[in-house]
CSV table of C-alpha atoms in Angstrom, one decimal:
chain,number,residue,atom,x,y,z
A,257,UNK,CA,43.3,31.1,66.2
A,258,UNK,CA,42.5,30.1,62.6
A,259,UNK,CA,39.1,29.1,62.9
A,260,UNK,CA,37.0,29.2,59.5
A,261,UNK,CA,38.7,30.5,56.8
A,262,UNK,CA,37.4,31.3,53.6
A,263,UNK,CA,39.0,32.3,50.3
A,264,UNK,CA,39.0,34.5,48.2
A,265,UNK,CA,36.6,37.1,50.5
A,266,UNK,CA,36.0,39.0,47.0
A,267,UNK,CA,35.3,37.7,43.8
A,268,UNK,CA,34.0,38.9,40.4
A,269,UNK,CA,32.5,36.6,37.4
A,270,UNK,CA,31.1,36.8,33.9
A,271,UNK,CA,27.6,34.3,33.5
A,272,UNK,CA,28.8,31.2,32.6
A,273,UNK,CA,32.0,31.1,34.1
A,274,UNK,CA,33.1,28.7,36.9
A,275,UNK,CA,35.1,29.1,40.3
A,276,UNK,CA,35.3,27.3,43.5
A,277,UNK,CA,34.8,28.8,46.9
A,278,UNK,CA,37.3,27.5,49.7
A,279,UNK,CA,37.3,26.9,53.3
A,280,UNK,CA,39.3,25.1,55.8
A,281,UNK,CA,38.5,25.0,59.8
A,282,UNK,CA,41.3,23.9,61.7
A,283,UNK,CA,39.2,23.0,64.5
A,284,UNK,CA,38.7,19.3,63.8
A,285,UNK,CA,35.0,19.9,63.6
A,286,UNK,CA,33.3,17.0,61.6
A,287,UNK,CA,30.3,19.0,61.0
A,288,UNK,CA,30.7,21.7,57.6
A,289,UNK,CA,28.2,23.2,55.6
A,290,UNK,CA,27.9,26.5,53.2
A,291,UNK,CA,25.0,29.4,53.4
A,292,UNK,CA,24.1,32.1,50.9
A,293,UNK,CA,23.1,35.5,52.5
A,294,UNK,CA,21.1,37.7,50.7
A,295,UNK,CA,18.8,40.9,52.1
A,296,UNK,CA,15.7,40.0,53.8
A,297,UNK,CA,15.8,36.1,53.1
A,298,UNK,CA,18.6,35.6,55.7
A,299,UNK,CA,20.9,32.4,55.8
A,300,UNK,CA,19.6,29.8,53.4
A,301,UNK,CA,21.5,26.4,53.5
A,302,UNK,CA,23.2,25.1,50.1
A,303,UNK,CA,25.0,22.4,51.2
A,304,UNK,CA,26.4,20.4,54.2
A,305,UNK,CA,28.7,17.7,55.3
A,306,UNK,CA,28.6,15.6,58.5
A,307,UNK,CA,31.8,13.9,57.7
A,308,UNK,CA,34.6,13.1,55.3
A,309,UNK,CA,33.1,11.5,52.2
A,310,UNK,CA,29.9,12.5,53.4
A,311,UNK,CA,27.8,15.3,51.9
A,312,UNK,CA,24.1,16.5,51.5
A,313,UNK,CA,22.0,19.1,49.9
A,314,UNK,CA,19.9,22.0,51.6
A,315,UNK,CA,17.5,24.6,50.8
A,316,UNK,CA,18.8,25.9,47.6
A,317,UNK,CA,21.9,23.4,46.0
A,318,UNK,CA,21.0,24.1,42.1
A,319,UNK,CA,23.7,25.0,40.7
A,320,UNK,CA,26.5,24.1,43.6
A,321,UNK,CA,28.8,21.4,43.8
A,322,UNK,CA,30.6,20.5,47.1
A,323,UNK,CA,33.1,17.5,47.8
A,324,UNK,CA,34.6,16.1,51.4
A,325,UNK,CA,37.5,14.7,50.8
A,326,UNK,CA,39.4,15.6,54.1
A,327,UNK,CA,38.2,16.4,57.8
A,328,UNK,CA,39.4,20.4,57.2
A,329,UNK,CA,38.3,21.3,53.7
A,330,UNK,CA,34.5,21.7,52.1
A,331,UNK,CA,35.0,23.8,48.7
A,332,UNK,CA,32.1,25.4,46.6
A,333,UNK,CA,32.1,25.2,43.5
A,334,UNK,CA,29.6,27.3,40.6
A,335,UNK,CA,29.6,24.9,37.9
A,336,UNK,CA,28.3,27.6,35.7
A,337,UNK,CA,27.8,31.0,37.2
A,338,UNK,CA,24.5,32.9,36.9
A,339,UNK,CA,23.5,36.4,38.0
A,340,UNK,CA,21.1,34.8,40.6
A,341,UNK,CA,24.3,33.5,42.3
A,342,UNK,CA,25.4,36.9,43.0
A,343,UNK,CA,24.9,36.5,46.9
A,344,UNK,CA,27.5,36.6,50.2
A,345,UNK,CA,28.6,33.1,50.6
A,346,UNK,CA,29.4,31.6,54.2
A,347,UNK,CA,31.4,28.8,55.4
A,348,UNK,CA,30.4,27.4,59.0
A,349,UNK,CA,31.8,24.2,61.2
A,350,UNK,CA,30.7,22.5,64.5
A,351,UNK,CA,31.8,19.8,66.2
A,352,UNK,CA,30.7,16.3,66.2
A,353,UNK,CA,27.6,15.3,64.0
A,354,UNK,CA,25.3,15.9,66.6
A,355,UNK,CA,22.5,18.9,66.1
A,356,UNK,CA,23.2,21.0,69.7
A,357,UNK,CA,26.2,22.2,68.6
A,358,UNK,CA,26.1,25.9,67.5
A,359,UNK,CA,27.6,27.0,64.4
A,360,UNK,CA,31.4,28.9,63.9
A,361,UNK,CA,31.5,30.8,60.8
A,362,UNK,CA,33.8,32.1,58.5
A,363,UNK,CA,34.1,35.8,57.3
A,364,UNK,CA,32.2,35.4,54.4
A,365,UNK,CA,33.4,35.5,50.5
A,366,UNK,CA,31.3,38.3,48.6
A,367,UNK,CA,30.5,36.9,44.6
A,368,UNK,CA,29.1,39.1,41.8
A,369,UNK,CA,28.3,37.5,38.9
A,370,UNK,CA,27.9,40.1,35.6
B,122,UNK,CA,11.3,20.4,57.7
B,123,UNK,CA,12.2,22.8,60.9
B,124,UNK,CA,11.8,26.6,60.4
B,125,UNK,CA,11.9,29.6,62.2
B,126,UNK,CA,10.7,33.2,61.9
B,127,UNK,CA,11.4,36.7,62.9
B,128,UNK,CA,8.1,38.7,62.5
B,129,UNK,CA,10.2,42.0,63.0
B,130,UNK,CA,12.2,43.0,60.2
B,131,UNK,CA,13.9,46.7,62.5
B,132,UNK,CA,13.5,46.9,66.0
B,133,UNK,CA,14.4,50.6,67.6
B,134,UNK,CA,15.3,50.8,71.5
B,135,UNK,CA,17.0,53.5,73.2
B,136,UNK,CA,19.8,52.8,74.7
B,137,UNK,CA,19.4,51.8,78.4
B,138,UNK,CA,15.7,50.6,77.8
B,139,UNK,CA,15.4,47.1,77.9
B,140,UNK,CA,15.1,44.9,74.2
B,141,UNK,CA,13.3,42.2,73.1
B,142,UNK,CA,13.9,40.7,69.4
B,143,UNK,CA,10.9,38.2,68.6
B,144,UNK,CA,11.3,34.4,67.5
B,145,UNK,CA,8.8,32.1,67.0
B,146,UNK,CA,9.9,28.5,65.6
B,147,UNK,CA,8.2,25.2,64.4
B,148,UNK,CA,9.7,21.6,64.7
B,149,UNK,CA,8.5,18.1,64.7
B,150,UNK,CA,10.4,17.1,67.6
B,151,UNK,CA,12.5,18.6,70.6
B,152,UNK,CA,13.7,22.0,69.2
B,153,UNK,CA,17.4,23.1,69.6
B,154,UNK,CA,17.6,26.5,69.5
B,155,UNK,CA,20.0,29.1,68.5
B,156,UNK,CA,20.4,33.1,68.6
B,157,UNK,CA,23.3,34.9,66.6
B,158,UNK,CA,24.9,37.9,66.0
B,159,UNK,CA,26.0,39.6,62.4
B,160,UNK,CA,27.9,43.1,62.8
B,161,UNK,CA,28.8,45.0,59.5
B,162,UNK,CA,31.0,42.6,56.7
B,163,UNK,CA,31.4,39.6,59.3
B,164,UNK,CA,30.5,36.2,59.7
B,165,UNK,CA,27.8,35.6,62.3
B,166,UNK,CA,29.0,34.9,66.1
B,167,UNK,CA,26.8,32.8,68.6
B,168,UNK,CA,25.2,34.1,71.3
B,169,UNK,CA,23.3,31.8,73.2
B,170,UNK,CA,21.3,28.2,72.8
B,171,UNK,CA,18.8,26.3,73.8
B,172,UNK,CA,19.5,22.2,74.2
B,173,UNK,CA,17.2,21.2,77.1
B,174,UNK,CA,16.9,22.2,81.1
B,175,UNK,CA,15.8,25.9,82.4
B,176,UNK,CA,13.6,28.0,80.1
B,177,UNK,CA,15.5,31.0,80.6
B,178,UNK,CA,18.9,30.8,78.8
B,179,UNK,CA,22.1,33.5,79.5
B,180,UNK,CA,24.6,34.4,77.1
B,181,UNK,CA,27.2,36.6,75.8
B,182,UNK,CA,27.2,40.1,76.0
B,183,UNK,CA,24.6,39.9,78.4
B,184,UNK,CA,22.0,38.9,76.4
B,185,UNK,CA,19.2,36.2,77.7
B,186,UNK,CA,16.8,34.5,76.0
B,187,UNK,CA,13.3,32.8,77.1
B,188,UNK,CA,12.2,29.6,75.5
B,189,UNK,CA,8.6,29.1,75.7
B,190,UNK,CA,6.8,25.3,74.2
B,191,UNK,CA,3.3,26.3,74.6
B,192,UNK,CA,3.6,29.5,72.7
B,193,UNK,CA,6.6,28.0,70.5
B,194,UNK,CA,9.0,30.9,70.9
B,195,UNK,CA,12.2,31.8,71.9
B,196,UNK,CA,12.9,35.8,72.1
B,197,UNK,CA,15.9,37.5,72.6
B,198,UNK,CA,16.2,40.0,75.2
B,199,UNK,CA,18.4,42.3,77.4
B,200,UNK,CA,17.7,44.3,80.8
B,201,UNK,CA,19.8,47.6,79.2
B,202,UNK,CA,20.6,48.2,76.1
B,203,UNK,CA,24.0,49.8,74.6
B,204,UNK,CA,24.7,51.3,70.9
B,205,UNK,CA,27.3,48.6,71.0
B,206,UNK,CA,24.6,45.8,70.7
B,207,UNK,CA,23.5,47.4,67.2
B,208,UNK,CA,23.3,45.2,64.8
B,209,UNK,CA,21.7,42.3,63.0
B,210,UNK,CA,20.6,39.4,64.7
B,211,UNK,CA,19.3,35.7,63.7
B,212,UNK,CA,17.3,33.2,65.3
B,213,UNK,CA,18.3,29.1,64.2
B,214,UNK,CA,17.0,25.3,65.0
B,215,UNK,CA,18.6,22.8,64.3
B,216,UNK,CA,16.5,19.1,64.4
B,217,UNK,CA,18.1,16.9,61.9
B,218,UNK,CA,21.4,18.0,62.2
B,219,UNK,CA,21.5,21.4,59.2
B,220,UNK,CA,20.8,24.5,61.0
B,221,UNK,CA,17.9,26.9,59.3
B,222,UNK,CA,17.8,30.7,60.0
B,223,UNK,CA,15.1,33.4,60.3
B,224,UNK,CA,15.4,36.2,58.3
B,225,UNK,CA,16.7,38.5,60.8
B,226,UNK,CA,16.3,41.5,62.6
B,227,UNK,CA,17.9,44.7,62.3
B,228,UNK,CA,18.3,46.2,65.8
B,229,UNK,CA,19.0,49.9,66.2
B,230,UNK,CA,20.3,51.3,69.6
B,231,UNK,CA,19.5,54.9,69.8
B,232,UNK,CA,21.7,57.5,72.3
């Protein structure tokens, strides 16, 4: 029972450097999106997907990039990382694209950016 | 845009005593409603939601929750509370398909 997986669950950076955050759900769940977590502002929404080929911005997208190009993968990637980024990043999928679906979630990939 | 929010950022119970942890949300249409749970270093895990029907809604763990329209909430809440349940919990809607989070609340179980 896969789930959510997210790689790598720890990363370091230097400001200005770029990397990509992955995840893959092996649930067939047409529904993906990516959340930073950060203390006492909760979950805030960066990007999401409701399909292949399909993607959208949230809250906070600055900064982020995000592609669709398959059912099971929605990478992350800091174009340019900033010490502002530093944050817990989290990977979720539900199925269909309908809104009463709750949310599965990934571990989580913890980024510091220097 | 939909939004929720936790007025309580720590909520102390001792165990046995029942809990309630506070959401209030705001939507421009029918709200679908969502409580989670975060323990230390994981991802969050679903506990119960709201789509339509009864008011009072059971879940895992043996948590409930009570959505009320007129007073636009929808608190958390369990008859007897364990250490176990100690941890940090969020309140979601979702109305145009993204899901958006409260801050959360940090509840403390006391022996």
């Amino acid at each position: 029972n896969a789930g959510v997986t997210q790689t790598p669950k720890f990363q370091v950076l230097k400001t200005g450097q770029s990397m990509t955050l992955q995840c893959a759900q092996d649930m067939n769940h047409e529904y993906m999106s990516w959340y930073r977590q950060d203390p006492g502002m909760g979950l805030r929404l960066i990007h999401y997907s409701v399909g292949a080929g399909i993607t959208d911005q949230g809250e906070v997208p600055n900064g982020y990039n995000v592609s669709r190009s398959t059912t099971e993968d929605f990478p992350l990637r800091l174009l340019s990382a900033a010490p502002s980024q530093t944050s817990v990043y989290f990977c979720a999928s539900s199925p269909g694209q309908g809104i009463t679906g709750e949310l599965f979630f990934g571990e989580g990939s913890r980024l510091t950016v220097l | 845009a939909q939004s929720v929010a936790q007025p309580e950022d720590q909520v102390n119970v001792a165990e046995g005593n029942p809990l309630t942890v506070k959401c209030t949300y705001s939507v421009s249409g029918n709200p679908y409603l969502f409580w989670y749970v975060q323990y230390p270093n994981r991802g969050l895990q679903f506990l119960l939601k709201y789509i339509t029907g009864d008011n009072l809604v059971k879940g895992s763990y043996g948590f409930e929750a009570e959505f009320n329209k007129s007073q636009t909430s929808f608190h958390l809440k369990k008859p007897s509370a364990l250490v176990s349940d100690s941890a940090l919990y969020f309140c979601a809607v979702r109305e145009f398909g993204d899901m958006r989070f409260g801050a959360g609340t940090r509840l403390t179980v006391k022996p």
